[in-house]
Amino acid sequence: MTEQLLTVLGTGGTISTRPSAAGAVPRVTADELASSLGVERIRSRDVFTRSSREIGPGEAWILATAIQEEIDSGVTGVIVTHGTDTIEETAYALALLVEARVPVVLTGAMRAPHLPGADGPANLRAAASVAACPEVTRYGPVVVMHDEIHLAALVTKTHGVSVAAFTSPAAGPVGRIVENEPLLLLGPPNRTPLLARRAAPTQRVEVVHVSGGDDGLAVESAAQRCDGVVLAATGAGHVSGAVAAAAGRAVAAGVPVVFTSRCADGLTLADTYGGPGSETDLLRAGVIRSRFLGPAKARLRLLFGLSAGLDPHELFGSAEKGTSK
């Protein structure tokens, strides 16, 4: 039996904050967080220290590289401490980029350590118990918050301040932590497959949030300046006729456009509604359907896929078929 060796990789966020004259800022090191767990065989390092609002694809690539190094060096579980604002995005990026042969667990905090009822210590302890469970490997990178285990592809932050801020609207958590032990309730479902090729992010992809009666100007502007565009469409993948026309022109000019739903449980349709701006209209124009990924995760999929030279239609082909991509 392999002797357990966990690692804590720090990236900043609320879990690592201390008060300052300007408000809470990340200053607690990964070593301090790891030491608080009281685990005998554990190591740590700070990959970077910042608020998660500043963590984008470039930082996700750096973190993915650090995680792969830790796994290749023989650790049996990886814990990533991360700000909650974008933890769901980083988790999905890691699912695309990291060959996770051990549990990879992301966690954070909704309340700063100096506030009453701080949730960081409990979340960190729960994350350590999940990282020590080999069965979790089959789920790919997961997010552990509020004693719940969530898949990277499904988890989303649905509340700005509650300690119970995270849900997986499409299916719920795949497990819970009970008496400091992970209880796996669902699955393992199909995990998000690694991209066929991985490369540092070099492409620019923007999300355009669509409103009723939108005139398409934002789509036109994004298509002129970006390598790809993701539409956060209304309902099950619907936009105004003007937006659909703008998206069609972008596709004709060689800019891939993906449509998603702005709904929290964002499943899109393929063949139900007709007329300008319907899902059938978008598909006829060559706009790519993201079956259930939300806008932020679809952006990461398209961005990293384009950066690696992958075909955008193939990137989302499995999403069309309903698998975990």
mmCIF file of C-alpha atoms in Angstrom:
data_model
loop_
_atom_site.group_PDB
_atom_site.id
_atom_site.type_symbol
_atom_site.label_atom_id
_atom_site.label_comp_id
_atom_site.label_asym_id
_atom_site.label_seq_id
_atom_site.Cartn_x
_atom_site.Cartn_y
_atom_site.Cartn_z
ATOM 1 C CA MET A 1 0.000 0.000 0.000
ATOM 2 C CA THR A 2 1.381 3.412 -0.993
ATOM 3 C CA GLU A 3 2.169 5.654 1.968
ATOM 4 C CA GLN A 4 0.051 8.783 1.896
ATOM 5 C CA LEU A 5 1.701 12.078 0.953
ATOM 6 C CA LEU A 6 -0.479 15.141 0.449
ATOM 7 C CA THR A 7 0.488 18.521 -0.934
ATOM 8 C CA VAL A 8 -1.139 21.919 -0.460
ATOM 9 C CA LEU A 9 -0.731 24.376 -3.322
ATOM 10 C CA GLY A 10 -1.662 27.926 -2.382
ATOM 11 C CA THR A 11 -3.007 30.491 -4.821
ATOM 12 C CA GLY A 12 -4.485 33.074 -2.448
ATOM 13 C CA GLY A 13 -8.159 33.885 -1.976
ATOM 14 C CA THR A 14 -10.272 34.511 1.116
ATOM 15 C CA ILE A 15 -9.012 31.389 2.876
ATOM 16 C CA SER A 16 -5.550 32.984 3.008
ATOM 17 C CA THR A 17 -6.510 36.556 3.938
ATOM 18 C CA ARG A 18 -5.544 38.765 6.829
ATOM 19 C CA PRO A 19 -7.130 42.107 7.688
ATOM 20 C CA SER A 20 -5.486 45.318 6.520
ATOM 21 C CA ALA A 21 -6.417 48.985 6.492
ATOM 22 C CA ALA A 22 -7.793 48.492 2.974
ATOM 23 C CA GLY A 23 -9.733 45.288 3.793
ATOM 24 C CA ALA A 24 -8.889 41.588 3.812
ATOM 25 C CA VAL A 25 -5.992 40.653 1.512
ATOM 26 C CA PRO A 26 -4.331 37.252 0.854
ATOM 27 C CA ARG A 27 -1.222 36.867 3.031
ATOM 28 C CA VAL A 28 -1.425 33.441 4.716
ATOM 29 C CA THR A 29 1.048 31.033 3.134
ATOM 30 C CA ALA A 30 0.393 27.507 1.908
ATOM 31 C CA ASP A 31 2.804 26.279 4.581
ATOM 32 C CA GLU A 32 0.685 27.864 7.321
ATOM 33 C CA LEU A 33 -2.469 26.308 5.891
ATOM 34 C CA ALA A 34 -0.842 22.891 5.553
ATOM 35 C CA SER A 35 0.527 23.057 9.105
ATOM 36 C CA SER A 36 -2.948 23.761 10.464
ATOM 37 C CA LEU A 37 -4.119 20.333 9.259
ATOM 38 C CA GLY A 38 -1.831 18.373 11.567
ATOM 39 C CA VAL A 39 -1.199 15.763 8.857
ATOM 40 C CA GLU A 40 2.068 13.878 9.324
ATOM 41 C CA ARG A 41 3.119 13.604 5.675
ATOM 42 C CA ILE A 42 2.229 16.813 3.923
ATOM 43 C CA ARG A 43 4.147 19.423 1.989
ATOM 44 C CA SER A 44 3.220 22.779 0.535
ATOM 45 C CA ARG A 45 4.151 25.602 -1.768
ATOM 46 C CA ASP A 46 2.661 28.863 -2.947
ATOM 47 C CA VAL A 47 2.126 28.838 -6.699
ATOM 48 C CA PHE A 48 1.025 32.483 -6.511
ATOM 49 C CA THR A 49 -0.871 34.622 -4.009
ATOM 50 C CA ARG A 50 -3.747 36.721 -5.279
ATOM 51 C CA SER A 51 -7.476 37.216 -5.286
ATOM 52 C CA SER A 52 -9.215 34.797 -7.626
ATOM 53 C CA ARG A 53 -10.724 37.638 -9.627
ATOM 54 C CA GLU A 54 -7.190 37.971 -11.036
ATOM 55 C CA ILE A 55 -6.810 34.267 -11.866
ATOM 56 C CA GLY A 56 -7.373 33.604 -15.549
ATOM 57 C CA PRO A 57 -6.293 31.058 -18.168
ATOM 58 C CA GLY A 58 -2.622 31.970 -17.844
ATOM 59 C CA GLU A 59 -2.640 31.352 -14.109
ATOM 60 C CA ALA A 60 -4.656 28.159 -14.590
ATOM 61 C CA TRP A 61 -1.920 26.917 -16.941
ATOM 62 C CA ILE A 62 0.776 27.699 -14.367
ATOM 63 C CA LEU A 63 -1.232 25.935 -11.671
ATOM 64 C CA ALA A 64 -1.857 22.923 -13.911
ATOM 65 C CA THR A 65 1.882 22.642 -14.514
ATOM 66 C CA ALA A 66 2.576 22.812 -10.758
ATOM 67 C CA ILE A 67 -0.035 20.124 -10.031
ATOM 68 C CA GLN A 68 1.383 17.841 -12.715
ATOM 69 C CA GLU A 69 4.843 18.271 -11.200
ATOM 70 C CA GLU A 70 3.513 17.312 -7.771
ATOM 71 C CA ILE A 71 1.735 14.239 -9.141
ATOM 72 C CA ASP A 72 4.796 13.161 -11.109
ATOM 73 C CA SER A 73 6.930 13.507 -7.963
ATOM 74 C CA GLY A 74 4.823 10.928 -6.123
ATOM 75 C CA VAL A 75 2.210 12.713 -4.017
ATOM 76 C CA THR A 76 -0.974 10.752 -3.360
ATOM 77 C CA GLY A 77 -3.311 13.741 -3.230
ATOM 78 C CA VAL A 78 -3.311 17.440 -4.147
ATOM 79 C CA ILE A 79 -5.163 20.215 -2.317
ATOM 80 C CA VAL A 80 -5.448 23.603 -4.016
ATOM 81 C CA THR A 81 -6.533 26.590 -1.922
ATOM 82 C CA HIS A 82 -8.235 29.155 -4.135
ATOM 83 C CA GLY A 83 -10.522 32.155 -4.018
ATOM 84 C CA THR A 84 -14.171 31.281 -4.509
ATOM 85 C CA ASP A 85 -15.031 33.905 -7.138
ATOM 86 C CA THR A 86 -13.484 31.871 -9.956
ATOM 87 C CA ILE A 87 -12.748 28.500 -8.348
ATOM 88 C CA GLU A 88 -15.235 26.809 -10.682
ATOM 89 C CA GLU A 89 -13.364 28.137 -13.721
ATOM 90 C CA THR A 90 -9.965 27.002 -12.486
ATOM 91 C CA ALA A 91 -11.360 23.592 -11.539
ATOM 92 C CA TYR A 92 -12.699 23.079 -15.063
ATOM 93 C CA ALA A 93 -9.459 24.276 -16.646
ATOM 94 C CA LEU A 94 -7.566 21.749 -14.529
ATOM 95 C CA ALA A 95 -9.966 19.018 -15.658
ATOM 96 C CA LEU A 96 -8.960 19.814 -19.241
ATOM 97 C CA LEU A 97 -5.229 20.101 -18.594
ATOM 98 C CA VAL A 98 -4.083 17.844 -15.722
ATOM 99 C CA GLU A 99 -3.515 14.113 -15.988
ATOM 100 C CA ALA A 100 -4.947 13.571 -12.521
ATOM 101 C CA ARG A 101 -3.722 10.154 -11.414
ATOM 102 C CA VAL A 102 -4.484 11.070 -7.794
ATOM 103 C CA PRO A 103 -7.271 13.111 -6.183
ATOM 104 C CA VAL A 104 -7.081 16.816 -7.032
ATOM 105 C CA VAL A 105 -9.236 18.903 -4.696
ATOM 106 C CA LEU A 106 -9.898 22.630 -4.786
ATOM 107 C CA THR A 107 -11.259 24.467 -1.759
ATOM 108 C CA GLY A 108 -11.530 27.961 -0.332
ATOM 109 C CA ALA A 109 -13.547 30.057 2.067
ATOM 110 C CA MET A 110 -16.483 32.412 1.954
ATOM 111 C CA ARG A 111 -15.615 34.145 5.252
ATOM 112 C CA ALA A 112 -12.200 35.573 6.038
ATOM 113 C CA PRO A 113 -10.273 33.830 8.835
ATOM 114 C CA HIS A 114 -10.603 36.792 11.226
ATOM 115 C CA LEU A 115 -14.426 36.883 10.997
ATOM 116 C CA PRO A 116 -16.844 34.995 13.270
ATOM 117 C CA GLY A 117 -17.894 31.673 11.752
ATOM 118 C CA ALA A 118 -14.952 31.482 9.361
ATOM 119 C CA ASP A 119 -15.470 28.427 7.156
ATOM 120 C CA GLY A 120 -11.942 28.058 5.799
ATOM 121 C CA PRO A 121 -10.591 25.645 8.431
ATOM 122 C CA ALA A 122 -13.540 23.253 8.010
ATOM 123 C CA ASN A 123 -13.327 23.406 4.231
ATOM 124 C CA LEU A 124 -9.591 22.747 4.308
ATOM 125 C CA ARG A 125 -10.028 19.791 6.643
ATOM 126 C CA ALA A 126 -12.756 18.384 4.386
ATOM 127 C CA ALA A 127 -10.559 18.869 1.321
ATOM 128 C CA ALA A 128 -7.737 16.953 3.010
ATOM 129 C CA SER A 129 -10.033 14.018 3.740
ATOM 130 C CA VAL A 130 -11.156 13.957 0.094
ATOM 131 C CA ALA A 131 -7.575 14.257 -1.188
ATOM 132 C CA ALA A 132 -6.686 11.223 0.934
ATOM 133 C CA CYS A 133 -9.413 9.107 -0.687
ATOM 134 C CA PRO A 134 -8.014 7.279 -3.768
ATOM 135 C CA GLU A 135 -11.514 6.607 -5.146
ATOM 136 C CA VAL A 136 -11.938 10.334 -5.794
ATOM 137 C CA THR A 137 -9.323 10.086 -8.570
ATOM 138 C CA ARG A 138 -11.999 8.704 -10.881
ATOM 139 C CA TYR A 139 -13.975 11.953 -10.646
ATOM 140 C CA GLY A 140 -11.195 14.199 -11.893
ATOM 141 C CA PRO A 141 -10.581 17.531 -10.146
ATOM 142 C CA VAL A 142 -13.340 18.338 -7.663
ATOM 143 C CA VAL A 143 -14.397 21.332 -5.603
ATOM 144 C CA VAL A 144 -15.020 20.748 -1.902
ATOM 145 C CA MET A 145 -16.996 23.411 -0.052
ATOM 146 C CA HIS A 146 -19.458 23.306 2.841
ATOM 147 C CA ASP A 147 -18.949 19.535 3.298
ATOM 148 C CA GLU A 148 -19.966 18.826 -0.303
ATOM 149 C CA ILE A 149 -17.991 17.372 -3.221
ATOM 150 C CA HIS A 150 -18.734 18.840 -6.661
ATOM 151 C CA LEU A 151 -17.616 17.900 -10.169
ATOM 152 C CA ALA A 152 -15.547 20.526 -11.964
ATOM 153 C CA ALA A 153 -17.818 20.532 -15.027
ATOM 154 C CA LEU A 154 -21.013 21.076 -13.029
ATOM 155 C CA VAL A 155 -20.184 23.206 -9.996
ATOM 156 C CA THR A 156 -21.068 26.894 -9.883
ATOM 157 C CA LYS A 157 -21.188 29.664 -7.319
ATOM 158 C CA THR A 158 -24.813 30.657 -6.849
ATOM 159 C CA HIS A 159 -24.582 33.019 -3.871
ATOM 160 C CA GLY A 160 -22.268 35.944 -3.317
ATOM 161 C CA VAL A 161 -21.815 35.705 0.465
ATOM 162 C CA SER A 162 -23.424 32.560 1.922
ATOM 163 C CA VAL A 163 -21.101 29.829 3.230
ATOM 164 C CA ALA A 164 -23.367 27.459 1.265
ATOM 165 C CA ALA A 165 -22.577 29.295 -1.959
ATOM 166 C CA PHE A 166 -21.794 26.347 -4.245
ATOM 167 C CA THR A 167 -24.162 24.007 -6.026
ATOM 168 C CA SER A 168 -24.206 21.724 -9.048
ATOM 169 C CA PRO A 169 -27.641 22.569 -10.461
ATOM 170 C CA ALA A 170 -27.725 19.812 -13.082
ATOM 171 C CA ALA A 171 -27.105 16.900 -10.708
ATOM 172 C CA GLY A 172 -26.190 18.049 -7.208
ATOM 173 C CA PRO A 173 -23.015 17.161 -5.321
ATOM 174 C CA VAL A 174 -21.455 13.782 -6.034
ATOM 175 C CA GLY A 175 -20.548 13.303 -2.402
ATOM 176 C CA ARG A 176 -20.449 14.707 1.110
ATOM 177 C CA ILE A 177 -18.033 14.711 3.998
ATOM 178 C CA VAL A 178 -19.462 12.974 7.077
ATOM 179 C CA GLU A 179 -17.429 12.694 10.289
ATOM 180 C CA ASN A 180 -14.341 13.772 8.363
ATOM 181 C CA GLU A 181 -14.753 10.987 5.806
ATOM 182 C CA PRO A 182 -15.855 11.389 2.174
ATOM 183 C CA LEU A 183 -19.118 9.662 1.331
ATOM 184 C CA LEU A 184 -19.369 9.272 -2.446
ATOM 185 C CA LEU A 185 -23.045 9.282 -3.398
ATOM 186 C CA LEU A 186 -23.044 9.406 -7.199
ATOM 187 C CA GLY A 187 -20.861 7.926 -9.839
ATOM 188 C CA PRO A 188 -18.249 7.983 -10.719
ATOM 189 C CA PRO A 189 -19.811 9.774 -13.680
ATOM 190 C CA ASN A 190 -17.909 10.274 -16.911
ATOM 191 C CA ARG A 191 -15.050 12.581 -15.989
ATOM 192 C CA THR A 192 -14.080 15.477 -18.209
ATOM 193 C CA PRO A 193 -11.554 14.055 -20.695
ATOM 194 C CA LEU A 194 -8.220 15.760 -21.084
ATOM 195 C CA LEU A 195 -7.847 17.837 -24.198
ATOM 196 C CA ALA A 196 -6.197 15.847 -26.963
ATOM 197 C CA ARG A 197 -3.353 18.362 -26.932
ATOM 198 C CA ARG A 198 -2.490 20.902 -24.253
ATOM 199 C CA ALA A 199 -0.722 24.201 -24.750
ATOM 200 C CA ALA A 200 -0.303 27.463 -22.893
ATOM 201 C CA PRO A 201 -3.184 29.866 -23.602
ATOM 202 C CA THR A 202 -2.375 32.132 -26.541
ATOM 203 C CA GLN A 203 -5.853 32.859 -27.927
ATOM 204 C CA ARG A 204 -8.412 35.437 -26.851
ATOM 205 C CA VAL A 205 -11.993 34.297 -26.341
ATOM 206 C CA GLU A 206 -14.678 36.577 -24.929
ATOM 207 C CA VAL A 207 -18.102 35.897 -23.473
ATOM 208 C CA VAL A 208 -20.948 38.085 -24.727
ATOM 209 C CA HIS A 209 -23.988 38.131 -22.456
ATOM 210 C CA VAL A 210 -27.150 38.431 -24.491
ATOM 211 C CA SER A 211 -30.225 40.424 -23.466
ATOM 212 C CA GLY A 212 -33.700 40.575 -24.929
ATOM 213 C CA GLY A 213 -33.788 42.641 -28.116
ATOM 214 C CA ASP A 214 -29.985 42.800 -28.283
ATOM 215 C CA ASP A 215 -28.806 44.568 -31.461
ATOM 216 C CA GLY A 216 -25.690 42.403 -31.928
ATOM 217 C CA LEU A 217 -23.170 45.230 -31.542
ATOM 218 C CA ALA A 218 -21.273 43.475 -28.717
ATOM 219 C CA VAL A 219 -20.977 40.288 -30.777
ATOM 220 C CA GLU A 220 -19.675 42.224 -33.793
ATOM 221 C CA SER A 221 -17.138 44.037 -31.631
ATOM 222 C CA ALA A 222 -15.927 40.858 -29.930
ATOM 223 C CA ALA A 223 -15.622 38.994 -33.240
ATOM 224 C CA GLN A 224 -13.424 41.741 -34.672
ATOM 225 C CA ARG A 225 -11.000 41.597 -31.753
ATOM 226 C CA CYS A 226 -11.021 37.971 -30.613
ATOM 227 C CA ASP A 227 -10.140 34.493 -31.804
ATOM 228 C CA GLY A 228 -13.451 33.095 -30.570
ATOM 229 C CA VAL A 229 -16.733 34.186 -29.025
ATOM 230 C CA VAL A 230 -19.055 32.512 -26.533
ATOM 231 C CA LEU A 231 -22.681 33.598 -26.383
ATOM 232 C CA ALA A 232 -24.346 33.529 -22.967
ATOM 233 C CA ALA A 233 -27.760 33.157 -24.574
ATOM 234 C CA THR A 234 -31.188 33.371 -23.002
ATOM 235 C CA GLY A 235 -33.169 30.278 -22.072
ATOM 236 C CA ALA A 236 -32.094 27.084 -23.786
ATOM 237 C CA GLY A 237 -29.848 28.858 -26.294
ATOM 238 C CA HIS A 238 -31.831 31.706 -27.825
ATOM 239 C CA VAL A 239 -30.799 35.165 -29.017
ATOM 240 C CA SER A 240 -32.372 38.014 -30.938
ATOM 241 C CA GLY A 241 -32.386 37.881 -34.708
ATOM 242 C CA ALA A 242 -29.774 40.648 -34.805
ATOM 243 C CA VAL A 243 -27.418 38.693 -32.545
ATOM 244 C CA ALA A 244 -27.911 35.555 -34.632
ATOM 245 C CA ALA A 245 -27.070 37.513 -37.779
ATOM 246 C CA ALA A 246 -23.943 38.965 -36.158
ATOM 247 C CA ALA A 247 -22.883 35.507 -34.973
ATOM 248 C CA GLY A 248 -23.409 34.120 -38.468
ATOM 249 C CA ARG A 249 -21.214 36.837 -39.977
ATOM 250 C CA ALA A 250 -18.498 36.070 -37.426
ATOM 251 C CA VAL A 251 -18.563 32.377 -38.310
ATOM 252 C CA ALA A 252 -18.433 33.214 -42.019
ATOM 253 C CA ALA A 253 -15.342 35.336 -41.311
ATOM 254 C CA GLY A 254 -13.634 32.379 -39.649
ATOM 255 C CA VAL A 255 -14.258 33.233 -35.985
ATOM 256 C CA PRO A 256 -15.733 30.276 -34.053
ATOM 257 C CA VAL A 257 -18.826 31.135 -32.027
ATOM 258 C CA VAL A 258 -20.269 28.883 -29.319
ATOM 259 C CA PHE A 259 -23.706 29.306 -27.800
ATOM 260 C CA THR A 260 -24.466 28.465 -24.187
ATOM 261 C CA SER A 261 -27.241 29.401 -21.777
ATOM 262 C CA ARG A 262 -27.006 32.137 -19.183
ATOM 263 C CA CYS A 263 -29.226 30.029 -16.882
ATOM 264 C CA ALA A 264 -27.573 28.432 -13.835
ATOM 265 C CA ASP A 265 -28.700 25.018 -15.081
ATOM 266 C CA GLY A 266 -27.779 25.827 -18.629
ATOM 267 C CA LEU A 267 -28.757 22.908 -20.846
ATOM 268 C CA THR A 268 -29.238 24.056 -24.443
ATOM 269 C CA LEU A 269 -31.561 22.672 -27.085
ATOM 270 C CA ALA A 270 -30.724 21.576 -30.621
ATOM 271 C CA ASP A 271 -33.968 21.071 -32.543
ATOM 272 C CA THR A 272 -37.064 22.427 -30.790
ATOM 273 C CA TYR A 273 -37.570 26.079 -31.734
ATOM 274 C CA GLY A 274 -37.435 27.786 -35.101
ATOM 275 C CA GLY A 275 -37.244 31.348 -36.354
ATOM 276 C CA PRO A 276 -34.524 34.011 -36.207
ATOM 277 C CA GLY A 277 -32.310 33.603 -33.151
ATOM 278 C CA SER A 278 -33.548 30.132 -32.257
ATOM 279 C CA GLU A 279 -31.163 27.273 -31.584
ATOM 280 C CA THR A 280 -31.920 25.806 -35.014
ATOM 281 C CA ASP A 281 -31.154 29.159 -36.637
ATOM 282 C CA LEU A 282 -27.822 29.395 -34.806
ATOM 283 C CA LEU A 283 -26.833 25.856 -35.730
ATOM 284 C CA ARG A 284 -27.670 26.450 -39.409
ATOM 285 C CA ALA A 285 -25.334 29.454 -39.323
ATOM 286 C CA GLY A 286 -22.484 27.284 -38.035
ATOM 287 C CA VAL A 287 -22.625 28.427 -34.422
ATOM 288 C CA ILE A 288 -21.454 25.610 -32.141
ATOM 289 C CA ARG A 289 -23.663 24.270 -29.388
ATOM 290 C CA SER A 290 -22.292 23.770 -25.895
ATOM 291 C CA ARG A 291 -24.745 21.275 -24.499
ATOM 292 C CA PHE A 292 -24.539 22.031 -20.782
ATOM 293 C CA LEU A 293 -21.351 23.961 -20.035
ATOM 294 C CA GLY A 294 -21.964 27.467 -18.737
ATOM 295 C CA PRO A 295 -20.435 30.472 -20.496
ATOM 296 C CA ALA A 296 -17.263 30.700 -18.370
ATOM 297 C CA LYS A 297 -16.381 27.023 -18.785
ATOM 298 C CA ALA A 298 -17.241 27.004 -22.480
ATOM 299 C CA ARG A 299 -14.873 29.953 -22.865
ATOM 300 C CA LEU A 300 -12.055 27.979 -21.235
ATOM 301 C CA ARG A 301 -12.736 24.942 -23.403
ATOM 302 C CA LEU A 302 -12.672 26.996 -26.582
ATOM 303 C CA LEU A 303 -9.675 29.080 -25.500
ATOM 304 C CA PHE A 304 -7.439 26.176 -24.506
ATOM 305 C CA GLY A 305 -8.626 24.131 -27.475
ATOM 306 C CA LEU A 306 -7.830 26.868 -29.978
ATOM 307 C CA SER A 307 -4.480 27.485 -28.274
ATOM 308 C CA ALA A 308 -3.622 23.814 -28.841
ATOM 309 C CA GLY A 309 -4.740 23.915 -32.478
ATOM 310 C CA LEU A 310 -7.843 21.759 -31.947
ATOM 311 C CA ASP A 311 -10.908 21.990 -34.166
ATOM 312 C CA PRO A 312 -13.643 23.959 -32.347
ATOM 313 C CA HIS A 313 -16.416 21.710 -33.648
ATOM 314 C CA GLU A 314 -14.605 18.630 -32.381
ATOM 315 C CA LEU A 315 -14.024 20.355 -29.040
ATOM 316 C CA PHE A 316 -17.745 20.508 -28.411
ATOM 317 C CA GLY A 317 -18.732 17.382 -30.343
ATOM 318 C CA SER A 318 -19.009 15.260 -27.226
ATOM 319 C CA ALA A 319 -21.090 17.953 -25.591
ATOM 320 C CA GLU A 320 -23.515 17.460 -28.477
ATOM 321 C CA LYS A 321 -23.683 13.772 -27.616
ATOM 322 C CA GLY A 322 -24.220 14.419 -23.930
ATOM 323 C CA THR A 323 -20.951 13.205 -22.413
ATOM 324 C CA SER A 324 -18.998 15.032 -19.786
ATOM 325 C CA LYS A 325 -17.102 17.388 -22.058
#
